[in-house]
mmCIF file of C-alpha atoms and ligand atoms in Angstrom:
data_model
loop_
_atom_site.group_PDB
_atom_site.id
_atom_site.type_symbol
_atom_site.label_atom_id
_atom_site.label_comp_id
_atom_site.label_asym_id
_atom_site.label_seq_id
_atom_site.Cartn_x
_atom_site.Cartn_y
_atom_site.Cartn_z
ATOM 1 C CA MET F 1 22.392 -64.226 -102.361
ATOM 2 C CA SER F 2 24.574 -64.164 -99.272
ATOM 3 C CA ALA F 3 24.952 -67.802 -97.109
ATOM 4 C CA THR F 4 23.417 -65.866 -93.984
ATOM 5 C CA PHE F 5 20.325 -65.372 -93.558
ATOM 6 C CA LEU F 6 18.967 -61.345 -93.790
ATOM 7 C CA PRO F 7 16.279 -60.350 -91.066
ATOM 8 C CA TYR F 8 14.924 -57.010 -91.816
ATOM 9 C CA GLY F 9 16.055 -55.451 -89.089
ATOM 10 C CA ARG F 10 18.710 -55.592 -87.030
ATOM 11 C CA GLN F 11 21.944 -53.985 -84.279
ATOM 12 C CA ALA F 12 25.388 -53.075 -85.388
ATOM 13 C CA ILE F 13 27.814 -53.646 -82.518
ATOM 14 C CA ASP F 14 30.910 -53.015 -82.486
ATOM 15 C CA GLU F 15 33.880 -53.651 -79.890
ATOM 16 C CA SER F 16 33.395 -49.970 -78.885
ATOM 17 C CA ASP F 17 29.570 -50.199 -77.883
ATOM 18 C CA ILE F 18 30.873 -52.899 -76.056
ATOM 19 C CA GLU F 19 34.146 -51.624 -74.204
ATOM 20 C CA ALA F 20 31.565 -48.323 -73.364
ATOM 21 C CA VAL F 21 29.155 -51.501 -71.644
ATOM 22 C CA ALA F 22 31.930 -52.853 -69.790
ATOM 23 C CA GLU F 23 33.692 -49.812 -68.121
ATOM 24 C CA VAL F 24 29.524 -49.466 -66.568
ATOM 25 C CA LEU F 25 29.724 -52.783 -65.137
ATOM 26 C CA ARG F 26 33.429 -51.986 -64.270
ATOM 27 C CA GLY F 27 32.425 -48.724 -62.496
ATOM 28 C CA ASP F 28 30.063 -47.780 -59.427
ATOM 29 C CA TRP F 29 25.892 -47.213 -61.117
ATOM 30 C CA LEU F 30 24.317 -49.629 -63.030
ATOM 31 C CA THR F 31 21.542 -47.532 -62.229
ATOM 32 C CA THR F 32 20.973 -43.545 -62.155
ATOM 33 C CA GLY F 33 23.934 -42.598 -62.230
ATOM 34 C CA PRO F 34 26.456 -40.360 -64.715
ATOM 35 C CA ALA F 35 26.151 -42.934 -67.882
ATOM 36 C CA VAL F 36 22.209 -41.262 -67.712
ATOM 37 C CA ASP F 37 22.763 -37.601 -67.179
ATOM 38 C CA ALA F 38 25.665 -38.571 -69.404
ATOM 39 C CA PHE F 39 23.741 -39.612 -72.576
ATOM 40 C CA ASP F 40 21.084 -37.879 -72.178
ATOM 41 C CA ALA F 41 23.207 -34.540 -72.532
ATOM 42 C CA ALA F 42 24.455 -35.594 -75.815
ATOM 43 C CA PHE F 43 21.120 -37.027 -77.128
ATOM 44 C CA ALA F 44 19.534 -33.596 -76.164
ATOM 45 C CA GLU F 45 22.812 -31.887 -78.350
ATOM 46 C CA ALA F 46 22.346 -34.349 -81.323
ATOM 47 C CA VAL F 47 18.863 -33.165 -82.132
ATOM 48 C CA GLY F 48 19.224 -29.643 -81.298
ATOM 49 C CA ALA F 49 16.368 -29.671 -78.505
ATOM 50 C CA ARG F 50 17.162 -27.863 -74.718
ATOM 51 C CA HIS F 51 16.663 -31.248 -73.009
ATOM 52 C CA SER F 52 16.584 -35.330 -73.447
ATOM 53 C CA VAL F 53 15.143 -37.388 -70.627
ATOM 54 C CA SER F 54 15.836 -40.712 -71.516
ATOM 55 C CA CYS F 55 13.756 -44.086 -70.237
ATOM 56 C CA SER F 56 13.109 -47.642 -70.261
ATOM 57 C CA ASN F 57 11.690 -47.465 -74.045
ATOM 58 C CA GLY F 58 9.854 -45.827 -76.542
ATOM 59 C CA THR F 59 6.367 -46.810 -75.157
ATOM 60 C CA ALA F 60 7.430 -45.293 -71.449
ATOM 61 C CA ALA F 61 8.226 -42.313 -73.617
ATOM 62 C CA LEU F 62 4.973 -41.651 -75.547
ATOM 63 C CA HIS F 63 2.947 -42.330 -71.802
ATOM 64 C CA LEU F 64 5.527 -39.931 -69.826
ATOM 65 C CA ALA F 65 4.682 -36.982 -72.638
ATOM 66 C CA LEU F 66 1.274 -37.818 -72.609
ATOM 67 C CA ALA F 67 1.169 -37.371 -69.033
ATOM 68 C CA ALA F 68 3.876 -34.218 -68.820
ATOM 69 C CA LEU F 69 1.314 -32.539 -70.948
ATOM 70 C CA GLY F 70 -1.107 -33.417 -69.082
ATOM 71 C CA VAL F 71 -3.155 -35.795 -71.039
ATOM 72 C CA LYS F 72 -6.214 -36.906 -68.732
ATOM 73 C CA GLU F 73 -9.942 -38.327 -69.243
ATOM 74 C CA GLY F 74 -11.943 -36.948 -71.462
ATOM 75 C CA ASP F 75 -8.858 -35.589 -73.776
ATOM 76 C CA THR F 76 -8.454 -37.221 -77.082
ATOM 77 C CA CYS F 77 -5.101 -37.840 -79.018
ATOM 78 C CA VAL F 78 -4.918 -38.111 -82.887
ATOM 79 C CA VAL F 79 -2.854 -40.812 -83.933
ATOM 80 C CA PRO F 80 -2.762 -42.024 -87.363
ATOM 81 C CA ALA F 81 -4.120 -45.341 -88.251
ATOM 82 C CA ILE F 82 -0.310 -46.977 -89.651
ATOM 83 C CA THR F 83 1.924 -47.320 -86.261
ATOM 84 C CA PHE F 84 3.302 -49.173 -83.715
ATOM 85 C CA MET F 85 0.008 -49.995 -81.443
ATOM 86 C CA ALA F 86 2.107 -48.047 -78.540
ATOM 87 C CA THR F 87 1.489 -45.072 -79.882
ATOM 88 C CA ALA F 88 -2.326 -45.348 -79.567
ATOM 89 C CA ASN F 89 -2.150 -47.252 -75.934
ATOM 90 C CA ALA F 90 0.263 -44.346 -74.312
ATOM 91 C CA ALA F 91 -3.425 -42.108 -74.532
ATOM 92 C CA ARG F 92 -5.018 -45.231 -73.857
ATOM 93 C CA TYR F 93 -2.843 -45.201 -70.283
ATOM 94 C CA CYS F 94 -3.277 -41.837 -69.269
ATOM 95 C CA GLY F 95 -7.335 -42.435 -69.448
ATOM 96 C CA ALA F 96 -7.557 -40.089 -72.793
ATOM 97 C CA GLU F 97 -9.705 -41.378 -76.326
ATOM 98 C CA VAL F 98 -8.028 -42.141 -79.662
ATOM 99 C CA ALA F 99 -8.985 -40.523 -83.135
ATOM 100 C CA PHE F 100 -7.369 -42.657 -85.620
ATOM 101 C CA ALA F 101 -5.837 -40.219 -88.663
ATOM 102 C CA ASP F 102 -6.289 -41.803 -92.059
ATOM 103 C CA VAL F 103 -2.980 -41.831 -93.762
ATOM 104 C CA ASP F 104 -1.526 -41.321 -97.914
ATOM 105 C CA PRO F 105 -1.878 -44.507 -98.726
ATOM 106 C CA ASP F 106 1.671 -43.752 -100.878
ATOM 107 C CA THR F 107 3.578 -42.655 -97.942
ATOM 108 C CA GLY F 108 1.890 -44.550 -94.583
ATOM 109 C CA LEU F 109 1.542 -40.834 -93.087
ATOM 110 C CA MET F 110 -1.150 -38.566 -91.512
ATOM 111 C CA THR F 111 -1.579 -35.902 -93.807
ATOM 112 C CA PRO F 112 -3.092 -32.179 -93.075
ATOM 113 C CA GLU F 113 -6.168 -33.641 -94.649
ATOM 114 C CA THR F 114 -6.625 -36.729 -92.797
ATOM 115 C CA LEU F 115 -5.411 -34.953 -89.641
ATOM 116 C CA ASP F 116 -8.012 -32.459 -89.935
ATOM 117 C CA ALA F 117 -10.929 -35.088 -90.668
ATOM 118 C CA ALA F 118 -9.535 -36.753 -87.373
ATOM 119 C CA LEU F 119 -10.104 -33.658 -85.619
ATOM 120 C CA ALA F 120 -13.566 -33.363 -86.437
ATOM 121 C CA ARG F 121 -14.466 -36.236 -85.182
ATOM 122 C CA ALA F 122 -12.962 -35.691 -81.998
ATOM 123 C CA GLU F 123 -15.212 -32.763 -81.535
ATOM 124 C CA GLY F 124 -13.297 -29.978 -79.500
ATOM 125 C CA THR F 125 -11.365 -32.834 -77.523
ATOM 126 C CA ALA F 126 -7.828 -32.915 -79.094
ATOM 127 C CA ARG F 127 -5.213 -32.572 -77.151
ATOM 128 C CA VAL F 128 -2.077 -34.175 -78.575
ATOM 129 C CA VAL F 129 -1.774 -35.211 -82.102
ATOM 130 C CA LEU F 130 0.875 -37.895 -82.335
ATOM 131 C CA PRO F 131 2.647 -37.731 -85.784
ATOM 132 C CA VAL F 132 4.527 -41.252 -86.861
ATOM 133 C CA HIS F 133 7.742 -40.631 -88.587
ATOM 134 C CA LEU F 134 7.509 -44.169 -90.091
ATOM 135 C CA ALA F 135 10.359 -45.677 -91.510
ATOM 136 C CA GLY F 136 11.569 -42.330 -90.462
ATOM 137 C CA GLN F 137 10.564 -40.236 -92.649
ATOM 138 C CA CYS F 138 8.101 -37.352 -91.790
ATOM 139 C CA GLY F 139 4.691 -35.481 -93.543
ATOM 140 C CA ALA F 140 4.276 -31.720 -93.138
ATOM 141 C CA LEU F 141 5.246 -30.979 -89.814
ATOM 142 C CA ASP F 142 4.677 -27.374 -89.836
ATOM 143 C CA GLU F 143 1.047 -27.585 -91.888
ATOM 144 C CA LEU F 144 -0.205 -30.731 -89.163
ATOM 145 C CA ALA F 145 1.019 -28.273 -86.107
ATOM 146 C CA HIS F 146 -0.405 -25.012 -87.221
ATOM 147 C CA ALA F 147 -4.031 -27.496 -87.720
ATOM 148 C CA ALA F 148 -3.160 -28.808 -83.999
ATOM 149 C CA THR F 149 -3.137 -25.007 -83.010
ATOM 150 C CA LEU F 150 -6.125 -24.303 -84.182
ATOM 151 C CA ALA F 151 -7.968 -26.815 -82.692
ATOM 152 C CA GLY F 152 -6.368 -26.104 -79.677
ATOM 153 C CA ALA F 153 -3.811 -29.226 -79.586
ATOM 154 C CA VAL F 154 -0.219 -29.575 -79.888
ATOM 155 C CA LEU F 155 2.126 -32.278 -81.670
ATOM 156 C CA VAL F 156 4.049 -34.674 -79.765
ATOM 157 C CA GLU F 157 5.784 -36.312 -82.237
ATOM 158 C CA ASP F 158 6.448 -40.459 -82.462
ATOM 159 C CA ALA F 159 9.998 -40.243 -83.792
ATOM 160 C CA SER F 160 10.931 -44.067 -82.762
ATOM 161 C CA HIS F 161 11.452 -44.781 -86.715
ATOM 162 C CA ALA F 162 12.963 -41.423 -86.841
ATOM 163 C CA ALA F 163 16.763 -40.783 -84.911
ATOM 164 C CA GLY F 164 19.010 -39.429 -87.361
ATOM 165 C CA SER F 165 16.317 -38.278 -90.251
ATOM 166 C CA PHE F 166 15.913 -33.898 -91.176
ATOM 167 C CA TYR F 167 13.177 -32.253 -91.629
ATOM 168 C CA ARG F 168 13.846 -28.929 -93.245
ATOM 169 C CA GLY F 169 17.591 -29.150 -92.945
ATOM 170 C CA GLU F 170 17.429 -29.761 -89.047
ATOM 171 C CA PRO F 171 17.715 -32.674 -86.987
ATOM 172 C CA VAL F 172 14.070 -34.246 -85.985
ATOM 173 C CA GLY F 173 13.442 -34.487 -82.428
ATOM 174 C CA ASN F 174 14.806 -30.856 -82.228
ATOM 175 C CA GLY F 175 10.620 -29.492 -80.942
ATOM 176 C CA ARG F 176 10.492 -26.855 -83.098
ATOM 177 C CA TYR F 177 6.915 -27.796 -84.596
ATOM 178 C CA SER F 178 6.149 -30.062 -81.415
ATOM 179 C CA ALA F 179 6.021 -29.693 -77.810
ATOM 180 C CA ALA F 180 7.730 -32.845 -77.537
ATOM 181 C CA ALA F 181 9.276 -35.792 -79.640
ATOM 182 C CA THR F 182 9.562 -39.546 -78.635
ATOM 183 C CA PHE F 183 12.529 -42.137 -79.444
ATOM 184 C CA SER F 184 13.016 -45.785 -79.121
ATOM 185 C CA PHE F 185 16.216 -47.065 -78.795
ATOM 186 C CA HIS F 186 15.015 -51.350 -79.389
ATOM 187 C CA PRO F 187 17.543 -53.060 -81.634
ATOM 188 C CA VAL F 188 15.472 -53.024 -84.652
ATOM 189 C CA LYS F 189 15.398 -49.028 -84.490
ATOM 190 C CA THR F 190 18.283 -46.944 -85.580
ATOM 191 C CA ILE F 191 19.901 -46.370 -82.372
ATOM 192 C CA ALA F 192 19.973 -50.225 -79.828
ATOM 193 C CA ALA F 193 20.414 -49.995 -76.240
ATOM 194 C CA GLY F 194 18.170 -53.374 -75.929
ATOM 195 C CA GLU F 195 15.544 -51.606 -74.766
ATOM 196 C CA GLY F 196 15.560 -47.652 -74.271
ATOM 197 C CA GLY F 197 14.051 -44.881 -75.348
ATOM 198 C CA ALA F 198 13.528 -40.436 -74.863
ATOM 199 C CA VAL F 199 11.655 -37.056 -75.067
ATOM 200 C CA THR F 200 13.092 -34.497 -76.061
ATOM 201 C CA THR F 201 11.364 -31.012 -75.513
ATOM 202 C CA ASN F 202 12.303 -27.274 -75.119
ATOM 203 C CA ASP F 203 9.737 -26.555 -72.118
ATOM 204 C CA ASP F 204 11.522 -26.770 -69.007
ATOM 205 C CA ALA F 205 8.871 -26.917 -67.111
ATOM 206 C CA VAL F 206 7.721 -30.588 -69.393
ATOM 207 C CA ALA F 207 11.250 -31.412 -68.858
ATOM 208 C CA ALA F 208 11.508 -31.137 -65.324
ATOM 209 C CA ARG F 209 7.796 -32.576 -65.256
ATOM 210 C CA LEU F 210 9.134 -35.757 -67.044
ATOM 211 C CA ARG F 211 12.274 -36.587 -64.928
ATOM 212 C CA LEU F 212 9.911 -36.425 -61.909
ATOM 213 C CA LEU F 213 7.465 -38.842 -63.697
ATOM 214 C CA ARG F 214 9.883 -41.602 -64.843
ATOM 215 C CA SER F 215 10.807 -42.384 -61.043
ATOM 216 C CA HIS F 216 7.638 -42.337 -58.857
ATOM 217 C CA GLY F 217 7.377 -38.871 -58.788
ATOM 218 C CA ILE F 218 9.987 -38.300 -56.431
ATOM 219 C CA GLU F 219 11.353 -35.213 -55.961
ATOM 220 C CA ARG F 220 14.876 -34.979 -55.651
ATOM 221 C CA ASP F 221 15.444 -30.806 -55.485
ATOM 222 C CA PRO F 222 15.209 -30.578 -51.505
ATOM 223 C CA ALA F 223 14.620 -26.508 -52.791
ATOM 224 C CA ARG F 224 11.719 -27.746 -53.818
ATOM 225 C CA HIS F 225 10.401 -30.099 -50.995
ATOM 226 C CA ARG F 226 6.707 -29.095 -48.054
ATOM 227 C CA ARG F 227 8.962 -30.433 -45.019
ATOM 228 C CA GLN F 228 12.191 -28.467 -44.502
ATOM 229 C CA GLU F 229 13.718 -30.166 -41.456
ATOM 230 C CA GLY F 230 17.147 -31.602 -43.074
ATOM 231 C CA GLU F 231 16.691 -34.813 -42.171
ATOM 232 C CA PRO F 232 19.208 -36.193 -45.410
ATOM 233 C CA TRP F 233 17.059 -39.647 -45.844
ATOM 234 C CA TRP F 234 14.254 -37.761 -46.506
ATOM 235 C CA HIS F 235 12.471 -37.339 -50.394
ATOM 236 C CA GLU F 236 9.086 -36.349 -51.358
ATOM 237 C CA MET F 237 6.346 -37.933 -54.033
ATOM 238 C CA HIS F 238 4.775 -35.059 -55.127
ATOM 239 C CA ALA F 239 3.129 -36.974 -58.402
ATOM 240 C CA LEU F 240 2.138 -40.061 -59.199
ATOM 241 C CA GLY F 241 4.717 -41.487 -61.799
ATOM 242 C CA TRP F 242 6.284 -44.984 -62.572
ATOM 243 C CA ASN F 243 9.543 -46.866 -62.620
ATOM 244 C CA TYR F 244 10.471 -45.629 -66.367
ATOM 245 C CA ARG F 245 14.149 -44.923 -65.147
ATOM 246 C CA LEU F 246 17.206 -46.172 -68.255
ATOM 247 C CA SER F 247 19.770 -47.502 -66.896
ATOM 248 C CA ASP F 248 23.630 -46.705 -66.971
ATOM 249 C CA ILE F 249 24.120 -50.354 -68.691
ATOM 250 C CA HIS F 250 22.389 -49.537 -71.314
ATOM 251 C CA ALA F 251 22.444 -45.382 -71.056
ATOM 252 C CA ALA F 252 26.221 -46.594 -72.478
ATOM 253 C CA LEU F 253 25.206 -48.699 -75.336
ATOM 254 C CA ALA F 254 23.096 -45.715 -76.494
ATOM 255 C CA HIS F 255 25.751 -42.917 -75.763
ATOM 256 C CA SER F 256 28.327 -45.143 -77.562
ATOM 257 C CA GLN F 257 25.607 -45.918 -80.405
ATOM 258 C CA LEU F 258 24.830 -42.329 -80.817
ATOM 259 C CA LYS F 259 28.372 -41.754 -81.834
ATOM 260 C CA ARG F 260 28.255 -43.969 -84.394
ATOM 261 C CA LEU F 261 24.856 -42.269 -85.737
ATOM 262 C CA PRO F 262 26.634 -40.179 -88.355
ATOM 263 C CA ALA F 263 28.389 -43.171 -89.586
ATOM 264 C CA PHE F 264 24.443 -45.180 -89.494
ATOM 265 C CA ILE F 265 22.936 -42.522 -91.774
ATOM 266 C CA GLU F 266 25.410 -42.434 -93.836
ATOM 267 C CA ARG F 267 25.063 -45.856 -94.233
ATOM 268 C CA ARG F 268 21.427 -46.209 -93.964
ATOM 269 C CA GLN F 269 21.103 -43.734 -96.887
ATOM 270 C CA ALA F 270 23.702 -45.412 -99.647
ATOM 271 C CA LEU F 271 21.874 -48.774 -99.111
ATOM 272 C CA ALA F 272 17.872 -46.783 -99.458
ATOM 273 C CA ARG F 273 20.141 -45.359 -102.634
ATOM 274 C CA ALA F 274 20.719 -49.015 -103.811
ATOM 275 C CA TYR F 275 17.408 -50.086 -103.473
ATOM 276 C CA ASP F 276 15.638 -47.095 -105.249
ATOM 277 C CA THR F 277 18.297 -47.582 -107.676
ATOM 278 C CA ALA F 278 17.637 -51.114 -108.269
ATOM 279 C CA LEU F 279 13.380 -50.976 -108.450
ATOM 280 C CA GLN F 280 13.601 -47.864 -110.592
ATOM 281 C CA ASP F 281 14.242 -51.401 -113.175
ATOM 282 C CA LEU F 282 11.257 -52.996 -112.124
ATOM 283 C CA PRO F 283 7.432 -52.287 -113.289
ATOM 284 C CA ASP F 284 4.707 -50.524 -111.457
ATOM 285 C CA THR F 285 3.687 -53.490 -109.495
ATOM 286 C CA VAL F 286 6.654 -52.700 -106.796
ATOM 287 C CA ARG F 287 7.573 -49.390 -106.364
ATOM 288 C CA PRO F 288 9.151 -47.865 -103.178
ATOM 289 C CA LEU F 289 8.003 -46.055 -100.334
ATOM 290 C CA ALA F 290 6.777 -42.736 -101.889
ATOM 291 C CA ARG F 291 9.174 -39.921 -100.752
ATOM 292 C CA THR F 292 7.573 -36.842 -98.814
ATOM 293 C CA ARG F 293 9.031 -33.127 -99.081
ATOM 294 C CA ALA F 294 11.591 -31.253 -97.091
ATOM 295 C CA CYS F 295 12.400 -34.265 -95.308
ATOM 296 C CA ASN F 296 16.046 -36.291 -95.779
ATOM 297 C CA PRO F 297 15.344 -39.574 -93.927
ATOM 298 C CA CYS F 298 17.694 -41.841 -92.379
ATOM 299 C CA LEU F 299 15.197 -44.406 -92.968
ATOM 300 C CA HIS F 300 15.211 -47.381 -90.426
ATOM 301 C CA LEU F 301 13.016 -49.504 -92.584
ATOM 302 C CA TYR F 302 12.930 -50.236 -96.260
ATOM 303 C CA PRO F 303 8.748 -50.460 -97.283
ATOM 304 C CA VAL F 304 7.949 -51.228 -100.526
ATOM 305 C CA ARG F 305 4.188 -50.690 -102.093
ATOM 306 C CA ILE F 306 3.280 -54.067 -104.167
ATOM 307 C CA ASP F 307 0.533 -55.100 -106.046
ATOM 308 C CA PHE F 308 0.289 -58.482 -105.298
ATOM 309 C CA GLU F 309 -3.017 -58.572 -106.982
ATOM 310 C CA ALA F 310 -1.920 -57.713 -110.210
ATOM 311 C CA ALA F 311 1.226 -59.902 -109.436
ATOM 312 C CA GLY F 312 -1.227 -62.881 -108.417
ATOM 313 C CA ARG F 313 1.258 -63.960 -105.672
ATOM 314 C CA SER F 314 -0.169 -63.353 -101.922
ATOM 315 C CA ARG F 315 1.699 -61.696 -99.403
ATOM 316 C CA SER F 316 2.493 -64.268 -97.217
ATOM 317 C CA ALA F 317 3.768 -67.069 -100.065
ATOM 318 C CA VAL F 318 5.750 -64.209 -101.377
ATOM 319 C CA MET F 319 7.274 -63.975 -97.508
ATOM 320 C CA ASP F 320 7.554 -67.592 -97.388
ATOM 321 C CA ARG F 321 9.074 -67.690 -101.007
ATOM 322 C CA LEU F 322 11.797 -64.917 -99.527
ATOM 323 C CA ARG F 323 12.440 -66.479 -96.025
ATOM 324 C CA ALA F 324 13.438 -70.391 -97.903
ATOM 325 C CA HIS F 325 15.725 -67.755 -100.005
ATOM 326 C CA GLY F 326 17.848 -66.358 -96.491
ATOM 327 C CA ILE F 327 15.389 -62.813 -96.938
ATOM 328 C CA GLY F 328 13.493 -61.891 -93.801
ATOM 329 C CA THR F 329 10.748 -59.049 -94.352
ATOM 330 C CA GLN F 330 7.721 -57.678 -92.011
ATOM 331 C CA VAL F 331 4.508 -55.967 -92.532
ATOM 332 C CA HIS F 332 4.744 -52.150 -90.465
ATOM 333 C CA TYR F 333 1.438 -52.094 -90.034
ATOM 334 C CA ILE F 334 -1.867 -53.662 -89.629
ATOM 335 C CA PRO F 335 -4.226 -50.422 -89.024
ATOM 336 C CA VAL F 336 -4.588 -49.961 -84.821
ATOM 337 C CA ASN F 337 -8.126 -49.398 -85.178
ATOM 338 C CA GLU F 338 -8.374 -52.767 -86.866
ATOM 339 C CA GLN F 339 -7.096 -54.452 -84.060
ATOM 340 C CA PRO F 340 -9.912 -56.104 -81.555
ATOM 341 C CA TYR F 341 -8.924 -53.989 -78.711
ATOM 342 C CA TYR F 342 -9.845 -50.898 -80.619
ATOM 343 C CA GLN F 343 -12.727 -52.172 -82.515
ATOM 344 C CA ASP F 344 -14.305 -53.238 -79.409
ATOM 345 C CA ARG F 345 -14.232 -49.642 -77.917
ATOM 346 C CA TYR F 346 -15.056 -47.085 -81.145
ATOM 347 C CA GLY F 347 -16.608 -49.855 -83.576
ATOM 348 C CA ARG F 348 -15.131 -50.946 -86.779
ATOM 349 C CA GLN F 349 -14.325 -47.458 -88.993
ATOM 350 C CA ASP F 350 -13.504 -46.864 -92.776
ATOM 351 C CA LEU F 351 -9.818 -45.489 -93.323
ATOM 352 C CA PRO F 352 -9.093 -46.886 -96.940
ATOM 353 C CA GLY F 353 -5.671 -45.329 -97.013
ATOM 354 C CA ALA F 354 -5.014 -46.848 -94.110
ATOM 355 C CA ARG F 355 -6.184 -50.352 -95.554
ATOM 356 C CA ARG F 356 -4.620 -49.567 -99.104
ATOM 357 C CA TYR F 357 -1.134 -48.992 -97.123
ATOM 358 C CA TYR F 358 -1.580 -51.986 -95.007
ATOM 359 C CA GLU F 359 -2.199 -54.307 -98.417
ATOM 360 C CA ARG F 360 0.180 -53.581 -100.372
ATOM 361 C CA THR F 361 3.610 -52.843 -98.025
ATOM 362 C CA LEU F 362 6.076 -55.479 -97.352
ATOM 363 C CA SER F 363 9.236 -54.290 -95.449
ATOM 364 C CA LEU F 364 12.376 -55.419 -97.279
ATOM 365 C CA PRO F 365 15.990 -55.814 -94.874
ATOM 366 C CA LEU F 366 17.465 -52.805 -94.193
ATOM 367 C CA PHE F 367 20.494 -52.428 -90.930
ATOM 368 C CA VAL F 368 23.865 -51.387 -91.483
ATOM 369 C CA GLY F 369 25.710 -54.583 -91.368
ATOM 370 C CA MET F 370 24.540 -55.226 -95.333
ATOM 371 C CA ALA F 371 26.197 -55.997 -97.568
ATOM 372 C CA ASP F 372 26.364 -53.265 -100.618
ATOM 373 C CA ASP F 373 25.300 -55.709 -102.791
ATOM 374 C CA ASP F 374 22.611 -56.865 -100.707
ATOM 375 C CA PRO F 375 19.720 -54.633 -101.645
ATOM 376 C CA GLN F 376 19.960 -55.534 -105.626
ATOM 377 C CA ARG F 377 20.216 -59.077 -104.439
ATOM 378 C CA VAL F 378 17.323 -58.391 -102.791
ATOM 379 C CA VAL F 379 14.942 -56.949 -105.182
ATOM 380 C CA ASP F 380 16.261 -59.792 -107.959
ATOM 381 C CA ARG F 381 15.116 -62.267 -106.018
ATOM 382 C CA LEU F 382 11.876 -60.108 -105.213
ATOM 383 C CA ALA F 383 11.350 -59.961 -108.764
ATOM 384 C CA GLN F 384 11.463 -63.340 -109.405
ATOM 385 C CA VAL F 385 8.931 -64.083 -106.568
ATOM 386 C CA LEU F 386 6.689 -61.916 -107.765
ATOM 387 C CA GLY F 387 7.174 -63.423 -111.120
ATOM 388 C CA LEU F 388 8.048 -60.072 -112.644
HETATM 389 C C1 PLP J 1 9.204 -49.196 -81.588
HETATM 390 C C2 PLP J 1 7.985 -48.214 -81.644
HETATM 391 C C3 PLP J 1 7.190 -47.694 -80.625
HETATM 392 C C4 PLP J 1 7.848 -48.635 -78.951
HETATM 393 O O1 PLP J 1 9.050 -48.195 -78.615
HETATM 394 P P1 PLP J 1 9.304 -49.879 -78.007
HETATM 395 O O2 PLP J 1 10.989 -49.107 -77.857
HETATM 396 O O3 PLP J 1 9.102 -50.912 -78.363
HETATM 397 O O4 PLP J 1 8.340 -49.367 -76.386
HETATM 398 C C5 PLP J 1 6.595 -46.969 -80.802
HETATM 399 N N1 PLP J 1 5.991 -46.184 -81.835
HETATM 400 C C6 PLP J 1 6.538 -46.666 -83.294
HETATM 401 C C7 PLP J 1 6.253 -45.869 -84.202
HETATM 402 C C8 PLP J 1 7.854 -48.118 -82.600
HETATM 403 O O5 PLP J 1 8.157 -48.434 -84.104
#
C-alpha cells in the first residue's frame, strides 16, 4: 500500500488551476463578472447544449431546474431511491411531492419498469422524472424519456456524477432526451470548483428563466422592463428568485478544470479498467457495478457489489479494516425514502431493488491522482479483509 491515505475521492488541483483563480483575484470582478459568462459558454459547448447556467452548487442547480420548469405544489417528481437526498429535496423546495422509484439492484439505476411503477403511484400528477446517473453511468434515457412523455412529464437528468460521460456516443448533458440536466462541481465530483453547479438546456425560455431565478428574479434586460423611464439605477424583480450565483473565483476554477476534463476522463477510465481487471480474479462475492448498454461512463465513483453475508463480514468491519490499511471507502447511498423526513411524509415503502443495492454497495477509492497500481492493491486488500 502506498504510504499516503487513499480517500474514496478527492480533487486534482494543478498549477494551471491555481493560476486561473489567482488571475480573478488580481482582476476587477469577484462575482457576476466575465469568468462566469466564459465558464457558462465553455460548459455549454463541452456538453453540446445551447445553454449552460452556472450556479452556487448542484443542489441549487436541481432547485433552479425544477423551478424554471414551473414545478409547483400539486405536482409530483419521480426520483430514484438511490441518490443523494438533494435530488428529492429539490422537488420539496418547489412544494411538489416525491414518488420514489425503485432501482435495478445491480446498477442502482431507475429502469423503465421501476419508472412505470412510480408513475402509476403518482396518479397523473407526475411533472418531472429525475434519472440520476449514479457513479457516472446512465440507464436507458431514450426509454425513460418515452415513458415520461406518455405520462405528461419531462426528464431532468441529475448528472451530478456524469461530467465527461457519454450516452449513445454523445456527451451527457446535451439535452437530447431531457428538458435540462444538472451538474455539481463539489470537490469529490469529476470537475471541482469548491462549490458549484450548472444546469444545461436547449430551451431558450428555460435558460432565460434559470438566469432570472439564480439572481433574485431580477430582469437585467432593460427592454423587458415594465417601467421605461431611463433611470440608470432602475431594475425590476419579475419573479421570486434566490441568490444562487456562482462567484468568478469558483467559475475560474471550474473553467480551468473543464479544460482538463479530457485528461480526467482518460485517467478515470484507465483506473476503472484496472479495477475491472483486478476484480476478475475474485469470486462472485465481489462484483463490479453492472454496466448498462449505450453508456460510456467517466466514472465518478467506483462502487462494487459485495455479498457481505456470504463473506461473513459486516460492512462496517470491512470499512474499518480497510481504513486501518490506509484505504477510504464510502456508501452511496442510503435509500432516500428511508430517511426519517421522507418516511414521516410518505410512510414505509417497500423498494426491494434499492434495499438490495444499498445492502451490498461499497465505493472504493477513485480519483485522478491515484497511482497506476493502486486499484490492484485496493482489490488485494479488500479480498484479504473479506477472507477471500
Ligand atoms: C453531489 C450531488 C448533488 C448535490 O450537489 P452539491 O453540489 O453538493 O449541492 C445532487 N445529486 C447528486 C446525485 C449528487 O451526487
